[in-house]
Coordinates of C-alpha atoms in Angstrom, one line a residue:
E1 CA -57.4 182.2 158.0
N2 CA -53.8 181.1 158.2
Y3 CA -53.1 183.4 161.2
V4 CA -52.1 181.8 164.5
L5 CA -52.9 183.7 167.6
T6 CA -50.3 182.3 170.0
Q7 CA -50.7 182.4 174.0
H8 CA -48.7 185.6 174.0
G9 CA -51.1 187.0 171.5
Q10 CA -54.1 186.4 173.5
E11 CA -52.5 188.0 176.4
C12 CA -51.7 190.9 174.6
L13 CA -55.3 191.2 173.1
A14 CA -56.7 190.8 176.8
R15 CA -54.4 193.8 177.9
L16 CA -55.6 196.0 175.1
A17 CA -59.1 194.9 175.8
S18 CA -58.9 196.7 179.1
G19 CA -58.9 199.9 177.3
L20 CA -62.3 199.4 175.7
R21 CA -64.0 199.5 179.0
P22 CA -66.4 202.5 179.6
T23 CA -64.1 204.2 182.4
S24 CA -60.8 203.1 181.2
T25 CA -57.8 205.5 180.7
Q26 CA -55.2 202.9 179.3
R27 CA -55.9 203.7 175.4
A28 CA -52.8 204.3 174.1
W29 CA -50.4 201.6 173.5
R30 CA -47.0 200.5 171.7
L31 CA -46.4 196.9 170.2
T32 CA -42.4 196.6 169.9
G33 CA -41.0 193.6 168.1
N34 CA -38.4 192.5 165.4
Y35 CA -39.1 192.6 161.9
G36 CA -41.3 189.5 160.9
S37 CA -42.8 189.0 164.5
G38 CA -46.2 189.5 163.4
K39 CA -46.9 192.7 164.9
S40 CA -48.9 194.0 161.6
S41 CA -50.9 190.8 161.5
F42 CA -52.0 191.4 164.9
A43 CA -52.8 195.0 164.4
L44 CA -55.0 193.5 161.5
I45 CA -56.9 191.0 163.9
L46 CA -57.1 194.0 166.5
A47 CA -58.7 196.1 163.7
H48 CA -61.4 193.4 163.2
W49 CA -61.9 192.7 166.8
C50 CA -62.5 196.2 167.7
S51 CA -64.9 196.5 164.7
G52 CA -67.2 193.9 166.4
N53 CA -66.3 190.9 164.5
A54 CA -65.0 188.6 167.6
T55 CA -67.8 185.8 166.7
Q56 CA -66.4 185.6 163.1
L57 CA -62.6 185.6 164.4
S58 CA -63.3 183.1 166.8
K59 CA -64.4 180.7 164.1
L60 CA -61.5 181.7 161.8
L61 CA -58.8 181.5 164.3
Q62 CA -60.4 178.7 166.5
V63 CA -59.5 180.7 169.6
D64 CA -62.2 182.1 172.1
V65 CA -61.8 185.8 171.2
K66 CA -65.4 186.7 172.1
Y67 CA -65.9 189.9 174.0
E68 CA -67.5 188.0 177.1
R69 CA -64.2 186.5 177.9
Y70 CA -62.9 190.0 178.4
A71 CA -65.8 191.1 180.4
L72 CA -66.7 194.1 178.1
P73 CA -70.2 195.5 178.5
S74 CA -71.0 195.6 174.9
R75 CA -69.6 194.7 171.6
P76 CA -67.3 197.9 170.3
K77 CA -67.8 199.2 166.8
Y78 CA -64.6 201.0 166.6
L79 CA -63.7 202.4 163.2
P80 CA -60.4 201.5 162.3
L81 CA -57.8 204.1 160.9
L82 CA -54.7 202.6 159.4
V83 CA -51.8 205.1 159.2
T84 CA -48.6 203.6 157.7
G85 CA -45.4 205.2 158.4
A86 CA -43.4 207.1 156.1
R87 CA -40.6 209.8 156.2
E88 CA -43.0 212.5 156.5
P89 CA -44.7 214.4 159.3
M90 CA -47.1 212.1 161.1
G91 CA -49.4 214.7 161.5
V92 CA -50.1 215.1 157.6
A93 CA -50.4 211.3 157.3
I94 CA -52.9 211.3 160.0
L95 CA -55.1 213.9 158.5
R96 CA -55.0 212.1 155.0
A97 CA -56.1 209.0 156.7
L98 CA -59.0 210.9 158.1
A99 CA -60.1 212.2 154.9
R100 CA -59.9 208.8 153.2
A101 CA -62.0 207.5 156.2
L102 CA -64.8 210.2 156.2
S103 CA -65.1 209.5 152.2
E104 CA -65.5 205.9 152.6
Q105 CA -68.0 206.3 155.2
H106 CA -69.8 209.1 153.7
Q107 CA -70.1 208.3 149.9
R108 CA -73.3 210.0 149.2
G109 CA -74.5 213.7 149.4
V110 CA -72.4 216.6 150.0
K111 CA -69.0 216.6 151.4
S112 CA -69.1 217.8 155.1
L113 CA -67.2 221.0 155.9
L114 CA -64.8 218.7 157.8
Q115 CA -64.1 216.6 155.0
Q116 CA -63.5 219.4 152.9
R117 CA -61.1 220.9 155.2
L118 CA -59.0 218.1 155.5
E119 CA -58.8 217.5 151.8
N120 CA -57.8 221.2 151.3
I121 CA -54.9 220.9 154.0
I122 CA -53.7 217.8 152.0
A123 CA -54.2 219.4 148.6
R124 CA -52.2 222.6 149.5
G125 CA -49.6 220.9 151.7
E126 CA -50.7 223.3 154.4
R127 CA -48.4 223.0 157.7
V128 CA -50.6 221.8 160.5
S129 CA -50.0 222.4 164.2
D130 CA -50.3 219.5 166.6
T131 CA -53.3 221.1 168.3
D132 CA -55.2 221.2 165.0
V133 CA -54.4 217.5 164.4
I134 CA -55.7 216.7 167.5
E135 CA -58.9 218.9 167.0
H136 CA -59.1 217.3 163.6
I137 CA -59.4 213.9 165.0
R138 CA -61.7 214.6 167.5
A139 CA -64.2 216.5 165.3
A140 CA -63.9 213.4 162.9
N141 CA -64.4 210.8 165.6
E142 CA -67.5 212.9 167.0
K143 CA -68.8 213.1 163.5
L144 CA -68.7 209.7 162.6
I145 CA -70.6 208.7 166.2
K146 CA -73.1 211.0 165.6
D147 CA -73.7 209.8 162.1
G148 CA -74.2 206.1 163.2
K149 CA -71.0 205.1 161.4
S150 CA -69.0 203.9 164.8
R151 CA -68.9 204.3 168.4
G152 CA -65.3 205.6 168.6
M153 CA -61.9 205.3 166.7
L154 CA -58.9 203.0 166.5
I155 CA -55.8 204.7 165.3
L156 CA -53.4 202.3 164.2
L157 CA -49.9 203.8 163.5
D158 CA -48.2 200.9 161.6
E159 CA -44.2 201.4 160.8
L160 CA -44.1 204.5 163.5
G161 CA -40.3 204.1 163.7
K162 CA -40.4 205.7 160.1
F163 CA -42.3 208.8 161.5
L164 CA -39.8 208.9 164.3
E165 CA -37.0 208.7 162.0
Y166 CA -38.3 211.7 160.2
A167 CA -39.0 213.7 163.6
A168 CA -35.2 212.8 164.7
Y169 CA -33.7 214.6 161.6
H170 CA -36.7 217.2 161.4
P171 CA -37.0 218.3 165.1
E172 CA -39.4 221.4 163.9
S173 CA -41.7 218.7 162.9
Q174 CA -42.5 217.9 166.7
D175 CA -43.8 214.4 165.8
V176 CA -42.8 213.0 169.0
Y177 CA -44.8 215.5 171.0
L178 CA -47.7 214.9 168.7
L179 CA -47.7 211.2 169.9
Q180 CA -47.7 212.5 173.6
K181 CA -50.9 214.6 172.5
L182 CA -52.2 211.7 170.8
A183 CA -51.7 209.7 174.0
E184 CA -53.3 212.1 176.4
S185 CA -56.3 212.6 174.0
A186 CA -57.0 208.9 174.1
A187 CA -56.6 208.8 177.8
T188 CA -59.1 211.4 178.6
S189 CA -61.7 210.6 175.5
G190 CA -64.0 209.0 178.2
Q191 CA -67.3 207.2 177.0
G192 CA -68.7 210.0 174.8
A193 CA -66.1 209.7 171.7
P194 CA -63.7 207.2 172.8
L195 CA -60.4 207.1 171.2
F196 CA -57.8 204.1 170.8
I197 CA -54.1 204.7 169.8
V198 CA -51.6 201.7 168.9
G199 CA -48.2 202.3 167.7
L200 CA -46.2 199.4 166.0
L201 CA -42.5 199.8 166.5
H202 CA -39.3 197.6 165.5
Q203 CA -37.1 199.1 168.0
G204 CA -37.3 201.2 171.3
F205 CA -37.4 205.0 171.1
D206 CA -34.0 205.4 172.2
V207 CA -32.7 203.9 169.1
Y208 CA -34.4 206.5 166.7
A209 CA -33.5 209.2 168.9
G210 CA -29.9 208.1 168.7
N211 CA -28.4 211.1 166.8
L212 CA -30.1 213.6 169.0
D213 CA -28.4 215.7 171.7
P214 CA -28.7 214.2 175.3
S215 CA -31.2 216.8 176.3
A216 CA -33.5 215.9 173.3
Q217 CA -33.0 212.0 174.0
R218 CA -34.1 212.7 177.8
E219 CA -37.2 214.3 176.2
W220 CA -37.8 211.4 173.8
E221 CA -37.6 208.8 176.7
K222 CA -40.2 210.6 178.9
I223 CA -42.7 210.8 176.1
A224 CA -42.1 207.0 175.3
G225 CA -42.7 206.5 179.1
R226 CA -46.0 208.3 178.7

């Protein structure tokens, strides 16, 4: 209730909103800003907005953020998936969040095979490839849509820099390449099972890659651009 959506915040929301249009391929974004600049608070607003709560937000924020203003054909109903950065493989954290989301959305009945698989991976500490992470995201998104729980998924990677720090010191984890695959998957997700990715960073990619050799730094720069 006390959040102030500044003019810059409104402009950011407008740019992000373009990715919710059915034919858009702009569905992977980075928000970079200093500590305390309001990135996480803005992400919370974005999560509520993408969930379909624009009318309520307009009243709370006293700013018009209704979907008509952004030329959206219908009200989005994305399921927000919050993944908070830690010094661990990003793929593991994403799968943990997916398992939690499926559990929250399907509290009755027998667990699906997908949910059981995700919980087993987490419990056993299994190593999962980037491709498997993407496939599990797609499968979960499609299941949530099929079951009427959402019309797409919004993955919010808060404290993304912590994942990048881990990747810089553990190159074999390939987290930075997983980011590229996530972006590509979001860009090509189309109308059937739309996927939206937002990463929140305190600094640019180059800072986190500072201890890598020049060749690896160039690769990180390419991925950051993509």
